XYZ file of C-alpha atoms in Angstrom:
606
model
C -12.615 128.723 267.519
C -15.305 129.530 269.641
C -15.201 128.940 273.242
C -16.720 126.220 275.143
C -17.757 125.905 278.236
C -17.838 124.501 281.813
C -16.613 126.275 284.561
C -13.708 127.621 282.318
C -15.337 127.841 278.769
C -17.948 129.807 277.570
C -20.456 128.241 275.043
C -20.660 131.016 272.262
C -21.972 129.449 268.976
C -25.372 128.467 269.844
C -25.882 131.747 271.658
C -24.543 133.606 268.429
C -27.146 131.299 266.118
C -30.029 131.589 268.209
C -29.541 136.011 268.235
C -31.226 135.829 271.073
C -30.654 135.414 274.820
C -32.036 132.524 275.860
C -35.056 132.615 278.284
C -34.326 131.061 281.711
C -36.049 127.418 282.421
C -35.742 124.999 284.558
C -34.336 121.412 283.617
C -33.881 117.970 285.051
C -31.072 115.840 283.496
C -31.675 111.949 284.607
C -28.792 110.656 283.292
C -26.399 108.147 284.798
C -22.874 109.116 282.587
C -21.527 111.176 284.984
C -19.250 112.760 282.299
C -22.341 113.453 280.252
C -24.219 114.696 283.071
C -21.891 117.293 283.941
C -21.171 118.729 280.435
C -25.144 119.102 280.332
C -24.858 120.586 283.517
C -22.205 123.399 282.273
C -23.299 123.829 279.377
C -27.133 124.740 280.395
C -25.956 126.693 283.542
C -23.428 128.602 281.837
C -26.322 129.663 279.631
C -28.599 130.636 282.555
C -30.809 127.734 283.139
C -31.505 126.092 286.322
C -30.348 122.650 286.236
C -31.245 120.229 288.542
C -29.057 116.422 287.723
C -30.336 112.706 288.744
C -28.799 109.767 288.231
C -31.447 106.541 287.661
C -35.212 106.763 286.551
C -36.738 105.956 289.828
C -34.916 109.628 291.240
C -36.296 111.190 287.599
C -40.158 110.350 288.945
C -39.571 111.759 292.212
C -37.764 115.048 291.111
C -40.805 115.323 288.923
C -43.412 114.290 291.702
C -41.695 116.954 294.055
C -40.702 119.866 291.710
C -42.272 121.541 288.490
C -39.702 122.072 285.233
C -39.898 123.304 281.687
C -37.504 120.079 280.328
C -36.650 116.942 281.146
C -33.690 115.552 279.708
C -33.701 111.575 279.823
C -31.377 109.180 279.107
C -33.111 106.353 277.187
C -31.344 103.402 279.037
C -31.759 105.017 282.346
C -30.940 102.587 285.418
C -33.714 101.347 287.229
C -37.007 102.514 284.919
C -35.635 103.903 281.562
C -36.176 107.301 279.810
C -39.260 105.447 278.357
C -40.875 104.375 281.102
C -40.214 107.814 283.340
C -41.572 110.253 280.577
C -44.705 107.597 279.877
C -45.541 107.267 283.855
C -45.189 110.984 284.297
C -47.600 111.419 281.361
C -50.386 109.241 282.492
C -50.030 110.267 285.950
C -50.148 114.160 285.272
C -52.800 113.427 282.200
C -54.589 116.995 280.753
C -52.192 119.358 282.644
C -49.247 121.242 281.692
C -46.069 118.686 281.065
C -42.703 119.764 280.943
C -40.835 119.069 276.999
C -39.631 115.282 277.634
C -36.024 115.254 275.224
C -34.686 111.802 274.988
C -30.891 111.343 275.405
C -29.398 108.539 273.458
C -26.055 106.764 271.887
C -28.045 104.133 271.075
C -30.156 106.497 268.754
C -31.334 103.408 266.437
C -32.412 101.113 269.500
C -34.096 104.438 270.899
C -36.011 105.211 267.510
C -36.771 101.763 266.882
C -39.408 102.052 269.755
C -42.808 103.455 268.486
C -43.922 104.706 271.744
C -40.619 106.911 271.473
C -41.862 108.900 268.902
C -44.947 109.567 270.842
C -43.597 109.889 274.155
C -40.396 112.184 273.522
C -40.895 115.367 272.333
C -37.564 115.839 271.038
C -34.216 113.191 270.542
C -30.389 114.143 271.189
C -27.965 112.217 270.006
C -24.660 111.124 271.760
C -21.880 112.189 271.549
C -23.516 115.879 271.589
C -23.519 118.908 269.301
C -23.878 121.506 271.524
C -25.329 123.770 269.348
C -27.860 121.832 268.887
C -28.654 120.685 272.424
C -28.987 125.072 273.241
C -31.189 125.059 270.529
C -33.163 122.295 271.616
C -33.694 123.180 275.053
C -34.074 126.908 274.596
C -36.479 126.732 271.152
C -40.196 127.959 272.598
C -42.169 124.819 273.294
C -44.945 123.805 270.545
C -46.668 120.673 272.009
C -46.828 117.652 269.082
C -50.591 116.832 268.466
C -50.686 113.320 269.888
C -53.156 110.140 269.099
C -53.486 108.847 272.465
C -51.002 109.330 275.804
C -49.372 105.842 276.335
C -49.734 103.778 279.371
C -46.974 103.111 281.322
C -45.287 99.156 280.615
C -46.129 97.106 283.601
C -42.629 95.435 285.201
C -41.548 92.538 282.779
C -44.219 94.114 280.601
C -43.186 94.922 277.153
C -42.525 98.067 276.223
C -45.558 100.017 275.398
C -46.490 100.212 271.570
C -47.727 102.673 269.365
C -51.350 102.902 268.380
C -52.020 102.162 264.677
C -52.521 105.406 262.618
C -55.944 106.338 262.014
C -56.726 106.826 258.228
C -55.872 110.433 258.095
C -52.250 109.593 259.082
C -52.383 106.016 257.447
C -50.641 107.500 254.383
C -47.495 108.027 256.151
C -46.388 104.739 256.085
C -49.003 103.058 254.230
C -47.184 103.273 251.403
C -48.311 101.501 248.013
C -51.922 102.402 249.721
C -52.025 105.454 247.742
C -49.625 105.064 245.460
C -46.030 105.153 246.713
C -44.233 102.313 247.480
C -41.751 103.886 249.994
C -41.580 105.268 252.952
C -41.686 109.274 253.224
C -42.404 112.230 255.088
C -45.287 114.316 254.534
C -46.100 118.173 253.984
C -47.865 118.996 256.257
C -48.230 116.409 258.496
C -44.552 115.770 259.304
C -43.893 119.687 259.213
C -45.444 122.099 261.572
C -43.256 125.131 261.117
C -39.845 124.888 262.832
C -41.510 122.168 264.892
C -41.029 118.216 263.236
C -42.634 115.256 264.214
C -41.224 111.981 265.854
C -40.909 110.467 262.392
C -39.037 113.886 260.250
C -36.671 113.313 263.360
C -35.939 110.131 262.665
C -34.920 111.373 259.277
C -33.303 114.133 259.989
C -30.645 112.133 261.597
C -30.157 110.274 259.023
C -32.687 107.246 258.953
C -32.288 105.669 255.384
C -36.082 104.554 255.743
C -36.913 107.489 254.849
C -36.477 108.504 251.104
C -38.348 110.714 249.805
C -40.969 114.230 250.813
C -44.510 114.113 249.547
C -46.103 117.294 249.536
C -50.175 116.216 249.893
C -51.539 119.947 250.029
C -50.607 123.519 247.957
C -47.262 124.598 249.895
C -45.707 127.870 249.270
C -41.525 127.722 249.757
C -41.767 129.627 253.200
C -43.898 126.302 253.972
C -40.767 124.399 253.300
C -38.439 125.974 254.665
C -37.233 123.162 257.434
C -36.130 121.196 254.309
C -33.090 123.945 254.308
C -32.781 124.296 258.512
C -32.930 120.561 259.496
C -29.849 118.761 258.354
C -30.212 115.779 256.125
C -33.648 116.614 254.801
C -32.158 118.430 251.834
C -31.043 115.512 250.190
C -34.275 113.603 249.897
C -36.656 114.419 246.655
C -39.586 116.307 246.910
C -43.073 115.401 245.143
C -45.767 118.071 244.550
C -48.873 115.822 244.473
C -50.671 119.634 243.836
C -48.340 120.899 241.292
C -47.796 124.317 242.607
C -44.209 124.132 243.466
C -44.067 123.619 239.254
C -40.314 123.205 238.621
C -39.136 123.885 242.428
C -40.047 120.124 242.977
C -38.007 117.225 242.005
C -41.478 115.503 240.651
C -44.335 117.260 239.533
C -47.263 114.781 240.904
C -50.380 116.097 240.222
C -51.075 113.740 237.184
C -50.830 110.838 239.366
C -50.716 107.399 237.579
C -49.429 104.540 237.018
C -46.844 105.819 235.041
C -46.511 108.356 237.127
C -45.297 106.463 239.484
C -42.099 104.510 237.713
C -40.942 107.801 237.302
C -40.880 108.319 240.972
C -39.589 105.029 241.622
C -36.857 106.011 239.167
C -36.567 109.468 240.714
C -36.185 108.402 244.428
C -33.671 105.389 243.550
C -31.543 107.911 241.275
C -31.490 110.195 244.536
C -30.615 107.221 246.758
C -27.741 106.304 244.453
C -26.185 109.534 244.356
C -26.525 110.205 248.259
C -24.287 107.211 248.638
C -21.405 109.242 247.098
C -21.746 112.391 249.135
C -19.045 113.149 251.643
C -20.940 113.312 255.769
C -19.678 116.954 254.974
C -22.647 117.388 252.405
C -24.718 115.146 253.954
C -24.776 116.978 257.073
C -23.746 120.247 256.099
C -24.322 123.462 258.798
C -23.566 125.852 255.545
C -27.142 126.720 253.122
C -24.509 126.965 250.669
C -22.917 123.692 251.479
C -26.998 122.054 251.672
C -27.436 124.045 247.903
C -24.382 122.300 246.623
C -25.204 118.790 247.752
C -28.869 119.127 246.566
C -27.463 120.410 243.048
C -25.551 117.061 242.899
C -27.836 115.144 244.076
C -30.783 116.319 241.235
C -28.342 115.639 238.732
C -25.843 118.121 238.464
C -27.171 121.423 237.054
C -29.452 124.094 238.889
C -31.648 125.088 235.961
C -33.579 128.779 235.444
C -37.114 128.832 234.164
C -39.251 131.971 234.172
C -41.860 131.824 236.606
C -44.556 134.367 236.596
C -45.927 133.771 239.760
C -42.187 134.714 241.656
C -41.324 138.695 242.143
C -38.458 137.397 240.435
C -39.775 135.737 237.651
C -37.465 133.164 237.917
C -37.790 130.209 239.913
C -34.958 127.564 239.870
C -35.281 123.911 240.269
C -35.250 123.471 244.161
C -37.232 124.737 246.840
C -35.386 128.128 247.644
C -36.783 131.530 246.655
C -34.638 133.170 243.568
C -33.036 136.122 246.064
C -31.971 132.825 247.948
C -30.095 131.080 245.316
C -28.641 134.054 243.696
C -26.715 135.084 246.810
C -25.713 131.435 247.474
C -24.685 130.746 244.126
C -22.583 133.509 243.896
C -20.598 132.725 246.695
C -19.960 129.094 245.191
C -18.677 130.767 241.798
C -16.000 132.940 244.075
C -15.034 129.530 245.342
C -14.987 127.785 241.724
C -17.332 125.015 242.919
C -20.268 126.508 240.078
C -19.804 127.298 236.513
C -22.393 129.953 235.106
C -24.539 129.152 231.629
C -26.376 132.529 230.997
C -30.258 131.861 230.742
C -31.836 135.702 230.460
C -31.356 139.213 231.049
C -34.541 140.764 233.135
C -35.407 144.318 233.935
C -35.985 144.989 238.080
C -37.237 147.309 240.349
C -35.069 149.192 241.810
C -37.157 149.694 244.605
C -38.492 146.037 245.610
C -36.140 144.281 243.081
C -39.085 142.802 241.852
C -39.424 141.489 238.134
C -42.795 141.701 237.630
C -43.054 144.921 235.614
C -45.027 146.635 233.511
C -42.846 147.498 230.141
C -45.396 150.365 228.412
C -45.179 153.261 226.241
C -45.891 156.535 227.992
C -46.081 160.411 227.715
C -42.330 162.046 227.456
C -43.645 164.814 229.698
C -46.352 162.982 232.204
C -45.348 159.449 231.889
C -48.837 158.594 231.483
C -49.632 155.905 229.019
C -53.149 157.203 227.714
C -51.828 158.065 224.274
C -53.325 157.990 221.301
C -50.771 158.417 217.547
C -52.578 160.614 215.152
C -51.837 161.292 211.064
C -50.685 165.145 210.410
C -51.436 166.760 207.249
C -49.396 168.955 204.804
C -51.083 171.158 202.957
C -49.089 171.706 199.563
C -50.757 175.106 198.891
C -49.462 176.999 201.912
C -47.226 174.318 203.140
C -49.180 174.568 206.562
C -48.620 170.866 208.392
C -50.475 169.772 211.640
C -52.466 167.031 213.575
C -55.387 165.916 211.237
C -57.403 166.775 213.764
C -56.341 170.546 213.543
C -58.467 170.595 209.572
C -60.885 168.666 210.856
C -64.561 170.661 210.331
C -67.274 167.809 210.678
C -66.563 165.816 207.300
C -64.517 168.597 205.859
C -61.007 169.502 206.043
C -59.974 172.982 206.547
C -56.779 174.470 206.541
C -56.415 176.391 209.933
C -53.623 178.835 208.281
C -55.319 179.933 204.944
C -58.839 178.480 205.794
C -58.979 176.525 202.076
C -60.199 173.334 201.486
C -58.878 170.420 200.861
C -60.562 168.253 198.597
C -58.162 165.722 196.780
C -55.482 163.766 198.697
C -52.532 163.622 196.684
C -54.071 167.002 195.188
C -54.597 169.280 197.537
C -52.227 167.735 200.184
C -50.681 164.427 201.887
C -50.126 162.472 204.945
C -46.323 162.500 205.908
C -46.646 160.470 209.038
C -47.970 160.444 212.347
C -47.668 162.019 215.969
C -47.908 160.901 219.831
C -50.490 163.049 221.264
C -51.150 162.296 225.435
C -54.945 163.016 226.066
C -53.474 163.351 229.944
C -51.485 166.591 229.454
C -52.220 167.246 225.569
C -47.951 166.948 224.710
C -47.281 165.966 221.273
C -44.407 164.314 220.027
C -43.228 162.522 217.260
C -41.907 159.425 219.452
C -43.176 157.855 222.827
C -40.975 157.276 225.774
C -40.587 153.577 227.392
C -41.334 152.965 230.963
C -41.574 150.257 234.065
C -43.997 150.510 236.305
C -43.564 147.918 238.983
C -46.860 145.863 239.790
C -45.273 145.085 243.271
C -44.601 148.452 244.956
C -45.927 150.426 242.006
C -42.522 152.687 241.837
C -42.497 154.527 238.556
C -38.739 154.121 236.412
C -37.676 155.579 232.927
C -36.653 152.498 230.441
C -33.319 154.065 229.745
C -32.493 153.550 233.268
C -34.276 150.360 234.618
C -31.778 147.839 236.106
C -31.190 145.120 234.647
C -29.809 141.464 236.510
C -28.513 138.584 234.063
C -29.873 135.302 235.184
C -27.674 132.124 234.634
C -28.768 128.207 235.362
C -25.373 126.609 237.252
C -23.630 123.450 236.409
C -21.056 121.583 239.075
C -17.448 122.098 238.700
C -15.176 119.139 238.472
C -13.611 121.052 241.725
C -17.253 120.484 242.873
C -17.727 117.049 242.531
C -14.476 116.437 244.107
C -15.278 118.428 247.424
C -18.925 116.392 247.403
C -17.337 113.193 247.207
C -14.249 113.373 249.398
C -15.399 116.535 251.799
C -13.107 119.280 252.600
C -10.047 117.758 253.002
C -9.687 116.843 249.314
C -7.962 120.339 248.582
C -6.160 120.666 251.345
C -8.548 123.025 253.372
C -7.711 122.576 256.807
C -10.358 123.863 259.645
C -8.311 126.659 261.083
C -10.926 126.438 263.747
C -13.137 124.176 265.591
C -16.452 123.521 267.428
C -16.719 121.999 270.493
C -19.922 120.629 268.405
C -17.490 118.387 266.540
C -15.991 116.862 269.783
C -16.768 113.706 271.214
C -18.099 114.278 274.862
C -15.335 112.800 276.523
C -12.749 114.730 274.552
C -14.861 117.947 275.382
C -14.403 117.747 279.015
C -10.887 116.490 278.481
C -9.603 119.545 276.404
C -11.751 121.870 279.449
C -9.494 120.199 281.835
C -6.324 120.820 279.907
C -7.447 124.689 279.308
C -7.792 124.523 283.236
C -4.470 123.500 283.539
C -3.018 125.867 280.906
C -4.687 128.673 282.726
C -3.534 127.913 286.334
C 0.248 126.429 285.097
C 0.892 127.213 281.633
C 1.092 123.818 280.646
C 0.400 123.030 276.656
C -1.560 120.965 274.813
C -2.183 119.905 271.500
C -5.184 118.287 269.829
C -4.793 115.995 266.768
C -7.543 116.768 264.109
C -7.949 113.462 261.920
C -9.292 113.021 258.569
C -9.407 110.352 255.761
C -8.805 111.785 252.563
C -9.682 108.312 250.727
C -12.511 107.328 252.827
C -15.371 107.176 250.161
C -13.221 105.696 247.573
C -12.461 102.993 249.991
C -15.897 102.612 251.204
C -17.212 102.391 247.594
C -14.759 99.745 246.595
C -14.184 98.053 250.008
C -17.190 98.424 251.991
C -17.781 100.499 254.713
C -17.158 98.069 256.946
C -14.219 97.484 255.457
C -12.777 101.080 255.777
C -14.354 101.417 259.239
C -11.699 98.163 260.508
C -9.239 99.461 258.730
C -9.540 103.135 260.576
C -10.067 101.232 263.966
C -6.561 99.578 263.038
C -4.816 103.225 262.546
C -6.364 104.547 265.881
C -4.970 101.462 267.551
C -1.195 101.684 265.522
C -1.631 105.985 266.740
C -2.274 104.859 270.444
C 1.105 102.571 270.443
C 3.247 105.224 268.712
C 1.241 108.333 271.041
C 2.606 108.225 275.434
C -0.158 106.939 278.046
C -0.631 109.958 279.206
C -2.005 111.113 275.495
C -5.787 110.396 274.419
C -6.678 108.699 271.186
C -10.393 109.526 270.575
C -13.003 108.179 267.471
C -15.492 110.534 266.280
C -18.168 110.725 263.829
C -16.838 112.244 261.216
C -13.111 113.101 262.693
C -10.951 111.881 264.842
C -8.370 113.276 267.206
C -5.460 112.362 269.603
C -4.909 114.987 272.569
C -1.337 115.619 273.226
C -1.209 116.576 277.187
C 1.905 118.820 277.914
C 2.886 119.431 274.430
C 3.756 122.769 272.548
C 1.452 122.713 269.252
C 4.693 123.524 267.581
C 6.311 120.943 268.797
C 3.345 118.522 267.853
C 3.618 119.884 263.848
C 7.537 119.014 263.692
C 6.817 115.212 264.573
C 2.608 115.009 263.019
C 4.576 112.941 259.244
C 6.845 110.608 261.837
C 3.309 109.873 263.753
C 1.361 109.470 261.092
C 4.155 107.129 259.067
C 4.442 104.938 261.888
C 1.219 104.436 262.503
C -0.074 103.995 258.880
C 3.498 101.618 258.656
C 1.805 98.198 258.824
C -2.033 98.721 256.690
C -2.959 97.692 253.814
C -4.967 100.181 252.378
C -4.377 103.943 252.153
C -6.361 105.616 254.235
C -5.087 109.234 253.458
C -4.873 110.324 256.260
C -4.564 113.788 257.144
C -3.341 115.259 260.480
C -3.433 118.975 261.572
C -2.785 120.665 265.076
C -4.093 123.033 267.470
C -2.985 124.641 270.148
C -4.701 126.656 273.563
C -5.159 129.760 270.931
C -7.899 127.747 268.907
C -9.855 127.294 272.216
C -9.706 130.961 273.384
């Protein structure tokens, strides 16, 4: 696992992700959760930063009034003024000068996101209980200021809260809606998409916002354009449509034929997306892997990840999603070695062993030069001497002449015949009865004989049934048990309690033992029970695991997992009892959860 930190636990996976070391800022945290306020704390220390902690809104303003910093991290329902109203007031107040990068702090991410002035006020949201990773990556990503309408004013007391202007009519298209033709809500290329940097609203659905169901590319994109579809979680599982059409078969829809019948096929495309995102495991739907994100968006476009040439890639292949062909390849291959893809051979291409492009130039060429100026030219035998050679050898203005015995030749048939031809170069003047093949690659321009060009089999990819298990039912289905884990996965309040039992461990010796808790049957249930169903019915377990677990022990609910820490256990120990535990607790519900328990001990966290 890698290592955490606070005083005793070094953060290591965002460092490792960015490849970078992070440059130093300075950072208020206004938040009033003390726990969350000093994992913020350790965690942005630890990593070099300068961290300065408040606890209400009114001591946010004058930190900010007395002090300059690079972030501000804000707790949306700060005491006394909220995150809101602090980043708004500073705003208006410090109007046309430089303003720190306001990040909004939130468990209440819906209630925070269903404020408009949020997305024009916060630069960034964090959800709570934190990923780490992503808070690092957050804080320490270079600062690209959003372009903004208009700064909001600050909400009077017993005001309400400010609103959002309405979108002029270059933006009115993102959520217009059946306005120009679409009769959903989407994000757009490239309004929503500034490089690396998303709006307020590709935020919102990057966390997961249903709203949001489709991307609607309104201008030519190249795939480099689109490449936050593949680093953001989430976005790779809505459907992209090209209104341009030069993404060709890389898009889900190709939209430039727009009409009305156009448009029941998007309709039909976006709902068939919709329907099949409802059976993806929170694995898929929120996977860190690209090859975990290329398998989800496989089953979510129906199934197979079809081949087409394309003579506009260096490949000349270009598959139906938006990843480049060198992309796929490597990422598909790893899925066959884990029998989640099945190959279907679609062509055999020559490459470049140089560049690797496709794009080649397949020519007959000189044998001795390589060069391709040739011309093929009829020899002549002459039956009298039996003298053969290039017709151009008898050749005397309209006669023929025998260069060996100087006669002429007057009849054909007669006097002599034409046997077949020759390969003369008019570079170096070789003759030969046969040209040679060559590649010359348009790309680089390196020069390779035919006979030993490369050559790379291309195959489309269809889902296993392995697969569609694994996308379904995540990666517990098999059996795979994380032999490691992220702090990212923790809930905050299990993160500093584990850091507190790693104290003790390192001062006493004392064990511990976390719990790691998954549902093996949890989309089955929630498809024929309701997730609300299957969410009462896992409350139920937790509560049955907290009877049969001591006082002293921890039962924590996560997102996607859940855990129990063991305090002063051996992890040993913990494995002997984990099918009496999870018998007794399961012993009075209704409906089987699956549940699947492993353990880890102080090694995991070191």
């Amino acid at each position: 696992m890698a290592k955490a930190a606070s005083a005793e636990i070094e953060f290591g996976p965002a460092s490792a992700s960015s490849g970078r070391s992070p440059a130093h800022r300075k950072i208020l945290v206004a938040e009033d959760d003390r726990a969350s306020a000093d994992v913020l704390r350790a965690l942005l220390t630890e990593r070099g930063h300068t961290v300065d902690v408040v606890g209400d809104g009114e001591a946010a303003i004058h930190a900010l009034n007395s002090g300059v910093y690079d972030v501000v991290m804000v707790d949306f329902h700060l005491a006394r003024l909220d995150g809101l109203e602090v980043a708004a007031a500073y705003r208006v107040k410090h109007s046309g000068k430089h303003a720190p990068r306001f990040i909004a702090i939130s468990s209440d991410m819906r209630g925070l996101l269903e404020h408009a002035a949020s997305c024009e006020t916060f630069d960034e949201v964090v959800a709570k209980p934190f990923d780490l990773e992503d808070v690092c990556r957050i804080v320490e990503d270079e600062y690209q200021p959003q372009l903004r309408r208009a700064e909001p004013v600050p909400p009077r007391a017993g005001a309400p809260r400010p609103m959002a202007p309405e979108p002029t009519p270059a933006r009115a298209g993102a959520a217009a809606g059946a306005a120009d033709g679409f009769d959903f809500e989407r994000l757009n290329w490239p309004e929503d998409f500034r490089g690396d940097q998303l709006s307020a609203r590709a935020m919102r659905a990057a966390i997961g916002d249903g709203k949001f169901r489709a991307i609607v590319v309104n201008q030519p994109a190249t795939l480099d354009d689109l490449r936050a579809i593949w680093r953001v979680k989430y976005l790779h599982t809505l459907p992209i449509v090209d209104r341009h059409g030069g993404l060709g078969v890389r898009a889900d829809f190709d939209g430039s034929q727009f009409g009305f019948r156009d448009r029941e096929e998007i309709d039909k495309l976006v709902a068939a997306f919709e329907n099949r995102r409802s059976l993806l495991h929170a694995d898929f739907l929120y996977a860190e892997s690209l090859a975990d994100r290329l398998l989800a968006r496989i089953f979510l476009s129906g199934g197979s990840l079809v081949a087409h040439h394309d003579p506009q890639s260096r490949q000349f292949i270009a598959y139906n999603c938006a990843l480049d062909c060198d992309t796929v390849e490597r990422e598909t291959a790893r899925l066959c070695d884990q029998g989640l893809l099945k190959k279907v051979f679609f062509d055999r291409i020559h490459r470049c062993d140089r560049c690797g492009s496709s794009r080649l130039n397949i020519r007959e060429e000189c044998t001795e030069c390589h060069s391709p100026n040739l011309v093929e030219e009829p020899y002549l035998h002459h039956f009298r001497c039996a003298y053969q050679g290039l017709e151009s050898d008898f050749r005397q203005g309209d006669a023929l002449i025998c260069p060996k015995c100087r006669r002429e030749l007057m009849h054909y048939s007669v006097d002599y015949d034409k046997p077949g031809t020759m390969i003369v170069c008019r570079s170096c003047g070789h003759k030969g009865s046969e040209p040679a093949v060559g590649l010359l690659c348009m790309d680089c321009g390196a020069h390779t004989d035919g006979d030993q060009a490369s050559v790379a089999d291309i195959y489309s990819y269809e889902l296993t049934e392995r697969a569609l298990g694994l996308l379904k039912s995540g990666r517990e289905l098999f059996g795979i048990e994380r032999n490691a884990l992220s702090f990212a996965e923790l809930p905050l309040e299990l993160v500093i309690a584990v850091n507190n039992e790693l104290t003790r461990y390192k001062t006493s010796g004392v064990p511990f033992t976390l719990l790691d808790i998954s549902y093996r049957n949890a989309r089955s249930l929630e498809v024929e029970h309701g997730a609300r169903q299957f969410d009462e019915v896992r409350d139920l377990f937790l509560e049955n695991l907290r009877s049969v677990l001591r006082k002293a022990d921890r039962v924590v609910k996560g997102r996607f997992y859940d855990f129990a820490l063991l305090v002063e256990t051996d992890p040993d120990e913990a494995r002997d009892h984990i099918d009496e535990i999870r018998d007794e607790a399961v012993n009075t519900i209704r409906l089987n959860l699956g549940v699947r328990i492993s353990a880890h001990g102080v090694a995991s966290f070191l």
